[in-house]
Coordinates of C-alpha atoms and ligand atoms in Angstrom, one line a residue:
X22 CA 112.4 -27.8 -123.2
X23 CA 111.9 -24.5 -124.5
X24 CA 113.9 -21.5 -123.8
X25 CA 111.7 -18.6 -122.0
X26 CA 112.8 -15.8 -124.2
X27 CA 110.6 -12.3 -124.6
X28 CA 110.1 -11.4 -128.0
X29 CA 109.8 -7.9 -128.6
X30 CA 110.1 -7.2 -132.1
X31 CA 108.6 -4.7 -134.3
X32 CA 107.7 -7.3 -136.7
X33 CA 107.6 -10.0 -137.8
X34 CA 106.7 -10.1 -134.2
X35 CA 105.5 -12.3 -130.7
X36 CA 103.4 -15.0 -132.1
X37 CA 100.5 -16.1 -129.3
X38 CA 101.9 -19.6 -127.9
X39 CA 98.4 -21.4 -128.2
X40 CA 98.9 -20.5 -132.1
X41 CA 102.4 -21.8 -132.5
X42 CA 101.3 -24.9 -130.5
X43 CA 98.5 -25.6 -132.8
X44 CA 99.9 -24.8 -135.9
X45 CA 102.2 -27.2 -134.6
X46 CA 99.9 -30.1 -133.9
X47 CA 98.2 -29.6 -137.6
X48 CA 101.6 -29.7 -139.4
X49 CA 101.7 -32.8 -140.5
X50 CA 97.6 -33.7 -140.9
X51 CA 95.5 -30.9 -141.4
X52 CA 92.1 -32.0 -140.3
X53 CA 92.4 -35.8 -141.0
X54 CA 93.8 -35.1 -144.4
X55 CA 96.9 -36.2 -143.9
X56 CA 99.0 -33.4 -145.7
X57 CA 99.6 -30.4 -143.9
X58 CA 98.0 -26.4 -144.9
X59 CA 101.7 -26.4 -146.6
X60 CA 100.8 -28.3 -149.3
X61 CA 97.6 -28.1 -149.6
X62 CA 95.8 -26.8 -153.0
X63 CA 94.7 -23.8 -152.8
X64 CA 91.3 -24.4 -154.4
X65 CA 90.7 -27.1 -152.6
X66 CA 87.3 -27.1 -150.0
X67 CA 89.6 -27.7 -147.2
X68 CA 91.5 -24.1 -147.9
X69 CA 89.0 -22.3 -149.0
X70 CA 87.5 -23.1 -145.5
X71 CA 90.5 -21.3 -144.1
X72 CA 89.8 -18.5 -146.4
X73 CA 85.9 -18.3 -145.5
X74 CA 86.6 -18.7 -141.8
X75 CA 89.6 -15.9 -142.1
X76 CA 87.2 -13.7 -143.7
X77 CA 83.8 -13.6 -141.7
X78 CA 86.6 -13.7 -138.5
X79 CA 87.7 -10.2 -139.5
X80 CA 84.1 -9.1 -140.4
X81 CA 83.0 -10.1 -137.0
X82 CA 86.0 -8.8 -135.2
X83 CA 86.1 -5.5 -136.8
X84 CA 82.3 -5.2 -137.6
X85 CA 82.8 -5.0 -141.3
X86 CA 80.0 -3.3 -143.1
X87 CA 78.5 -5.4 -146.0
X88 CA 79.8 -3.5 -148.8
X89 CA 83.3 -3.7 -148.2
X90 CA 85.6 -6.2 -149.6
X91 CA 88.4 -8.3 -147.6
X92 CA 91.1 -9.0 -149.8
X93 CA 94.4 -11.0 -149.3
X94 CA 97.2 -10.1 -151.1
X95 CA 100.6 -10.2 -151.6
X96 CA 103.5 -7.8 -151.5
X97 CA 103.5 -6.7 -147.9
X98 CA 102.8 -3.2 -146.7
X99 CA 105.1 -1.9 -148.9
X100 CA 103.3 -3.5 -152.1
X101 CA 100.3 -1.3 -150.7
X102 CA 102.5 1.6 -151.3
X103 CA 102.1 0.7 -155.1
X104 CA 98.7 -0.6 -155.1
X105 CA 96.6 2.0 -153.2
X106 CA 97.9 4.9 -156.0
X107 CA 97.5 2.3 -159.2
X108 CA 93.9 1.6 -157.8
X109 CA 92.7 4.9 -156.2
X110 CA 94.8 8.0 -158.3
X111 CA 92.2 7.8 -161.2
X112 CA 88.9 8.2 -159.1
X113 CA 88.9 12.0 -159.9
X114 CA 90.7 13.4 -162.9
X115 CA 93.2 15.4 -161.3
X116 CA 95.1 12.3 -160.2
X117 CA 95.8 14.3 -157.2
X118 CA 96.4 12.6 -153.4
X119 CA 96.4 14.1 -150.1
X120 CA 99.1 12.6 -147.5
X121 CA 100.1 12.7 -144.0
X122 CA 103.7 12.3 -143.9
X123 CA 104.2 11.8 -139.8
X124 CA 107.4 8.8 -140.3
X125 CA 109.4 6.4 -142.4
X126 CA 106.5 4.5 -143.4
X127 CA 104.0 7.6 -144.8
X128 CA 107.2 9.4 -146.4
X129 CA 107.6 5.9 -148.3
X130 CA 104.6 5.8 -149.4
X131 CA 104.0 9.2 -150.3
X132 CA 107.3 9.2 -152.7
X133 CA 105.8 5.6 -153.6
X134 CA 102.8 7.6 -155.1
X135 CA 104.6 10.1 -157.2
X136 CA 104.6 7.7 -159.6
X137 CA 101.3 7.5 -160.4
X138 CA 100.0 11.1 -159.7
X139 CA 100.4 14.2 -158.6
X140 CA 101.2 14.2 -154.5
X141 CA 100.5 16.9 -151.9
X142 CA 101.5 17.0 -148.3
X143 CA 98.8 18.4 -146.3
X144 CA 100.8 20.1 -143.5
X145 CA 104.1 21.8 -143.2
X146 CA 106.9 19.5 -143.3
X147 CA 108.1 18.1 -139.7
X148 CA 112.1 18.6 -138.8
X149 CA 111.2 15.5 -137.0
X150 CA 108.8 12.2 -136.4
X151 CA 107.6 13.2 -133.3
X152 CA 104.2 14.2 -133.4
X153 CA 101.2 14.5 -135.7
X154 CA 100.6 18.1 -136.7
X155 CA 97.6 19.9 -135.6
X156 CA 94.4 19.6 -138.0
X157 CA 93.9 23.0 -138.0
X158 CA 97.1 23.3 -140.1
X159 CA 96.7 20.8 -142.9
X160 CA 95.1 22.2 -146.1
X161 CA 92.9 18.9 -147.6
X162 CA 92.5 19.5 -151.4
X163 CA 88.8 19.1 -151.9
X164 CA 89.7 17.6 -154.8
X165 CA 92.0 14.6 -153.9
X166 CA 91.2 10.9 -154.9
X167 CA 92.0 10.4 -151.3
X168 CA 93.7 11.1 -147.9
X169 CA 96.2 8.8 -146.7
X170 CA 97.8 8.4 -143.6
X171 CA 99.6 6.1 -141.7
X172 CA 97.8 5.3 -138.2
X173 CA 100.6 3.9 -136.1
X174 CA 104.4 5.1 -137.3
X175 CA 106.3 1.4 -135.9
X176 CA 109.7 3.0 -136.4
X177 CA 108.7 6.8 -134.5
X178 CA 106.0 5.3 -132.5
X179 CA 103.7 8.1 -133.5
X180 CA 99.8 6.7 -133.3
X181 CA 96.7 8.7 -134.1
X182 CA 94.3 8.7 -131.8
X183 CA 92.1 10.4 -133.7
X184 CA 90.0 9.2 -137.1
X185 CA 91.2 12.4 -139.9
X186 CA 88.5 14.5 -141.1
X187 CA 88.7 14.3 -145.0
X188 CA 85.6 16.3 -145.6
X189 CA 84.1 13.6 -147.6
X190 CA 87.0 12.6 -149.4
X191 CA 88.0 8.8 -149.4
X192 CA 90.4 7.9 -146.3
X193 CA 92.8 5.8 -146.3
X194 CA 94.8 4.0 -143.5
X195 CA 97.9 2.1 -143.0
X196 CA 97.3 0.1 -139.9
X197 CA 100.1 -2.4 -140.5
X198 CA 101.6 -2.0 -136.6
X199 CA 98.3 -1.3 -135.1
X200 CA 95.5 -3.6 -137.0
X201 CA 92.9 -4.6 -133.9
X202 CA 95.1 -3.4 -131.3
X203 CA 91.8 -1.3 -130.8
X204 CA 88.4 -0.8 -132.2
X205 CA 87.9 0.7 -135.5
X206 CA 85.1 2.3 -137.3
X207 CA 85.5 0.9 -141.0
X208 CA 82.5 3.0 -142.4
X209 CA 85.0 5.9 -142.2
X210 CA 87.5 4.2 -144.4
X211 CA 87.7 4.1 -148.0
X212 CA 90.7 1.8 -147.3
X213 CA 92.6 0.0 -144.7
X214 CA 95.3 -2.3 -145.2
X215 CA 97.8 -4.2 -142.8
X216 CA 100.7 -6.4 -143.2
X217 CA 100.0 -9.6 -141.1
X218 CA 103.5 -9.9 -139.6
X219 CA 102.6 -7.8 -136.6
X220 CA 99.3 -8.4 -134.9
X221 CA 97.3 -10.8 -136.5
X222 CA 99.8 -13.7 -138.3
X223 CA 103.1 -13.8 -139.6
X224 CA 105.0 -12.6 -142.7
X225 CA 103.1 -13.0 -146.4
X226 CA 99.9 -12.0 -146.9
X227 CA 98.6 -8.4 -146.0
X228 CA 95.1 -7.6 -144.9
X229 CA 93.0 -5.0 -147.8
X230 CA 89.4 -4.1 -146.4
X231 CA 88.0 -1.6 -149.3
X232 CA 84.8 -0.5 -150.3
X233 CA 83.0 -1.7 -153.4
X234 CA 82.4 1.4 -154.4
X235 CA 86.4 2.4 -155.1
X236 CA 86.8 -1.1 -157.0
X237 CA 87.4 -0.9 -161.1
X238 CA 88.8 2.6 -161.7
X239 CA 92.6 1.3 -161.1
X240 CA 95.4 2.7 -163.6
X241 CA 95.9 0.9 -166.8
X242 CA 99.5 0.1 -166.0
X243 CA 98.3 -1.7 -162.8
X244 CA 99.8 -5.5 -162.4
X245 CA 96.7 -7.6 -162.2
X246 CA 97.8 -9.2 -158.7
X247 CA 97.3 -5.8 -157.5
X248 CA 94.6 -5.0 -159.1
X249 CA 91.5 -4.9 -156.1
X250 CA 88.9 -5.4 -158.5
X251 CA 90.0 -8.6 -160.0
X252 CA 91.1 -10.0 -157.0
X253 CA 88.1 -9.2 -155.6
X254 CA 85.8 -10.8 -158.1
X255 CA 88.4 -13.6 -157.8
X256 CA 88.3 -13.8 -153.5
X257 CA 91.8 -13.3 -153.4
X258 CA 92.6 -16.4 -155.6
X259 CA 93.6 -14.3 -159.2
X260 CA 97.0 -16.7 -158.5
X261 CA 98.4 -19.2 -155.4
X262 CA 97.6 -16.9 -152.0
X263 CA 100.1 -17.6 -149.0
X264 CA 98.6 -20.1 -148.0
X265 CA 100.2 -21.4 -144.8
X266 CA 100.0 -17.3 -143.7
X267 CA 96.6 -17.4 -144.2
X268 CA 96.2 -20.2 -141.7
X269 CA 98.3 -18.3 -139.3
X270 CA 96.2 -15.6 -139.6
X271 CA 93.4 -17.7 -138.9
X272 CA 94.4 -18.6 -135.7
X273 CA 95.4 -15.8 -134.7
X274 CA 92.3 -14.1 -135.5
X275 CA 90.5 -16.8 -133.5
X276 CA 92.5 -16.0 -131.1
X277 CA 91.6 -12.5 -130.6
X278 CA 88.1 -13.7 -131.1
X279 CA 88.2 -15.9 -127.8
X280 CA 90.2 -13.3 -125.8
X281 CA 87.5 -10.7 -126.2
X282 CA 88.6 -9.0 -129.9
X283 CA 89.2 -5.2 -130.5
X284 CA 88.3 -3.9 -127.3
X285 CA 89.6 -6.4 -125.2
X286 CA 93.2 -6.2 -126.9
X287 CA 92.8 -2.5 -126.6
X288 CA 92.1 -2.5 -122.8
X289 CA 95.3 -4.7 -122.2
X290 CA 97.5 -2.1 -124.9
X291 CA 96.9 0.7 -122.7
X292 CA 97.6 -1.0 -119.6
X293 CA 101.2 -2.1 -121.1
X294 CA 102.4 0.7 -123.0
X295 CA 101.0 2.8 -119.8
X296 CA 103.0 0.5 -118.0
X297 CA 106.3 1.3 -120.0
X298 CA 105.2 5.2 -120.7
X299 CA 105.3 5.9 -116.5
X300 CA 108.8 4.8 -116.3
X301 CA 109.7 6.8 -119.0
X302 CA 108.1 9.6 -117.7
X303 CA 109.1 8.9 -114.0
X304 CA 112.4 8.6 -114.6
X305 CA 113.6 11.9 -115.0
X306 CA 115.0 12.7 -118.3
X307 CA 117.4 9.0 -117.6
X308 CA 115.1 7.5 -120.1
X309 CA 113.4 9.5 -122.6
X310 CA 111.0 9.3 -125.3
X311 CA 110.6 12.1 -127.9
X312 CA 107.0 11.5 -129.1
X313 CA 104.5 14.0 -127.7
X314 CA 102.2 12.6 -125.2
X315 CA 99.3 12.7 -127.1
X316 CA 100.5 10.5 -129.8
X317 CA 102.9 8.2 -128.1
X318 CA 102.0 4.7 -129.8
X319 CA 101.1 1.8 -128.2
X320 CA 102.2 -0.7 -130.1
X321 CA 106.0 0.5 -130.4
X322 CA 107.7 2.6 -127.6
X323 CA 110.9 4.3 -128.4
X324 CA 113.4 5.4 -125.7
X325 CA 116.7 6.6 -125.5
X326 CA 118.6 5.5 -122.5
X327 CA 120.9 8.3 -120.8
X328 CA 121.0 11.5 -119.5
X329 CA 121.8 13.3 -122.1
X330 CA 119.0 11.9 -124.3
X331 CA 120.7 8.9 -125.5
X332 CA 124.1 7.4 -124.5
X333 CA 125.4 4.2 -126.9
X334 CA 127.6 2.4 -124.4
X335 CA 124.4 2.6 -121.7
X336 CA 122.2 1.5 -124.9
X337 CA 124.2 -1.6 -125.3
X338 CA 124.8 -1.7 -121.7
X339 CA 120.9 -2.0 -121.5
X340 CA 120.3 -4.5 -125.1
X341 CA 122.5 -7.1 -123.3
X342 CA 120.9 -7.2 -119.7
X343 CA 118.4 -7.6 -121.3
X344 CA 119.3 -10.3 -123.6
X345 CA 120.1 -11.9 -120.5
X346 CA 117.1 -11.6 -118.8
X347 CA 115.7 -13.4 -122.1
X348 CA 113.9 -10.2 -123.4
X349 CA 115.3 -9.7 -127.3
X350 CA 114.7 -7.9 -130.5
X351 CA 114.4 -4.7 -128.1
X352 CA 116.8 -2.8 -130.7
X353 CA 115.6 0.8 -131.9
X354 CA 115.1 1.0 -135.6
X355 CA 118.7 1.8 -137.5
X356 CA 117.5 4.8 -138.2
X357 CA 116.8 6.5 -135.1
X358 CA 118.7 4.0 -132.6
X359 CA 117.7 3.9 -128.9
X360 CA 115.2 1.3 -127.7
X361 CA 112.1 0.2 -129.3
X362 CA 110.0 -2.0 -127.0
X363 CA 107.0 -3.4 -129.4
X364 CA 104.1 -4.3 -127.5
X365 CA 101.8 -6.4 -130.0
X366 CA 99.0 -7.8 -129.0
X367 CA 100.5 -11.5 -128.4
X368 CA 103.1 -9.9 -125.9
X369 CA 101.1 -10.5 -122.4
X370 CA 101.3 -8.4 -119.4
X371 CA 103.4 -10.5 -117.9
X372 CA 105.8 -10.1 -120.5
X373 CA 105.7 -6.2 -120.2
X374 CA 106.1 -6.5 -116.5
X375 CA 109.1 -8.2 -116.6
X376 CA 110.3 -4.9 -119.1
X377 CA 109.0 -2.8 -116.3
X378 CA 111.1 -4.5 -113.3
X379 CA 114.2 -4.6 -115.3
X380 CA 114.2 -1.1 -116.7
X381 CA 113.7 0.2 -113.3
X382 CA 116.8 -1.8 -111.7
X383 CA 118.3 -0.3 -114.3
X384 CA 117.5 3.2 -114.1
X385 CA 118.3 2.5 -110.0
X386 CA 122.1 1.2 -110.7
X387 CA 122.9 3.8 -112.8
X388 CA 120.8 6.9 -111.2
Ligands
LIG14 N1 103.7 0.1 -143.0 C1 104.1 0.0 -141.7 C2 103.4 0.8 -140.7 C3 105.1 -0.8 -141.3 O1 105.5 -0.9 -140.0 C4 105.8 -1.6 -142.3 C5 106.9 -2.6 -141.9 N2 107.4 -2.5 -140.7 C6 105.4 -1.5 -143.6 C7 104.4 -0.6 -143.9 C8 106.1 -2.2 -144.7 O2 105.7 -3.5 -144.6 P1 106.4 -4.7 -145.4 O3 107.7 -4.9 -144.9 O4 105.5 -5.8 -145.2 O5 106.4 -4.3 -146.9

């Protein structure tokens, strides 16, 4: 028998069980073929029936418009650091780009895109990741191949809730932690890109919707398996895709699909990060979360535990109840320490309610 235990990691993350248990039941004979998605070519018709079904899934779920692209690369988010610059620097001459930097993941990839081009930080520079400055503060340079940003920090738990204003330069989005956690308008988008390992699949292949417009102008010095254009032309198959992560995705996408998609998933995100967000605030100053209210994420909710904004021995004191309450991975990033509940959408309400009972016994044994 399986052990009930709560998975809330920040990624790779909470897998839906229905997924696990098919993936499961297909290991060993995919579809009557008797050889499982693991071994399976990856031109043969039987894959690229995964691929087709992956792709019009995430059209339908995220209402695609016809001249964009779905791409499925390799690399993870952190390959996108690289690839965005090497494809998008050269559409103007100045090889100039605009970023947010609002936490780990943005400052990476801005220092990522040095490389490549010349790299200007639209707002002043925050002392810490705990909000999104004010629009009326960045200076956009009208002449930028593109805006980046990242929409959901997973390390800060810092999520816009806005869509950037760019002024008619390309935008372009890191939605890794928060890919159809909530409907999207793509026609805004230049690019968005998303690791798989959080919402919608498991480690491997990472999500590129771009339009067709940006596609050929990449750097000379781009490596061809990041290269949008040719993988485009190519569907994603320039070389052997993940395959098996791009049947997970599948399911999961599928999932999403039969659980109502984007809006649905969104609904259920507020209630359970509103869930954990009232305790927080309720429990005056014993637990504490530093984001500003209007950008607290929710996908990933830090918190320090203690009066004093943060106490170690009540931190561990708090990991290992848990741990024996069978909720894990609840660990704050090494950088910032504290708690970090993720709340993906596979983690159910249920899930988050049993967070929500134990935090406030918690907070009652050691008010
Ligand atoms: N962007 C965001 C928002 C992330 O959360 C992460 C990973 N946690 C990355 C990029 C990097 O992804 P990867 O580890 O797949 O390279």
């Amino acid at each position: 028998e399986q052990k009930q235990t709560i998975h809330f990691g920040a990624g790779p993350a909470k897998l839906p069980q229905s997924v696990l248990l098919q993936a499961q039941k297909e290991l060993l004979d995919y579809s009557g073929m008797g050889i499982s998605v693991l071994e399976m070519g990856h031109r043969s018709s039987e894959f690229d029936n995964i691929m087709d079904k992956s792709v019009s899934l995430l059209r339908e779920l995220l209402n695609i418009p016809a001249n964009y692209k779905v791409l499925f690369l390799q690399g993870g988010g952190s390959g996108q650091f690289s690839a965005v610059p090497l494809n998008l620097i050269g559409l103007k001459e100045d090889k100039c780009a605009d970023y947010l930097v609002t936490g780990t993941w943005s400052a990476k990839a801005a220092k990522e895109a040095e490389k490549y081009g010349k790299v200007n930080i639209v707002h002043p520079k925050l002392d810490s990741y705990t909000k999104i400055p004010d629009p009326s503060s960045w200076t956009l340079n009208p002449s930028a191949s593109y805006v980046y940003y990242c929409c959901n920090e997973t390390v800060h738990g810092v999520e816009y809730n806005f869509t950037p204003e760019t002024n008619g330069v390309v935008l372009v989005s890191d939605m890794s932690s928060n890919f159809l956690s909530r409907p999207v308008d793509v026609s805004k988008f230049g690019l968005i890109y998303a690791g798989a390992q959080k919402n919608i699949g498991c480690a491997g292949v990472t999500v590129v919707i771009v339009r067709e417009d940006l596609l050929g102008h990449a750097l000379k010095e781009c490596p061809v398996i990041l290269d949008y254009k040719v993988q485009a032309d190519m569907n994603s198959l320039y070389n052997t895709p993940p395959c098996f992560s791009i049947y997970i995705m599948s399911l999961v996408l599928e999932w999403i699909k039969s659980n109502g998609g984007s809006a649905a998933m969104e609904t259920l995100n507020k209630q359970k990060s509103s869930m954990i967000y009232d305790i927080i605030n309720a429990s005056n100053g014993f637990y504490v979360c530093p984001v500003e209210e209007a950008c607290r994420s929710r996908m990933n909710v830090p918190f320090r535990v203690g009066k004093k904004g943060g106490d170690d021995a009540l931190e561990k004191e708090f990991l290992n109840g848990a741990s024996e309450r069978g909720m894990i991975s609840l660990k704050g990033h090494r950088s910032v320490g504290g708690i970090r509940a993720s709340l993906y959408n596979a983690v159910t309400l249920e899930d988050t309610e049993s967070l929500a009972v134990y935090m406030k016994e918690f907070l009652k044994q050691h008010q």
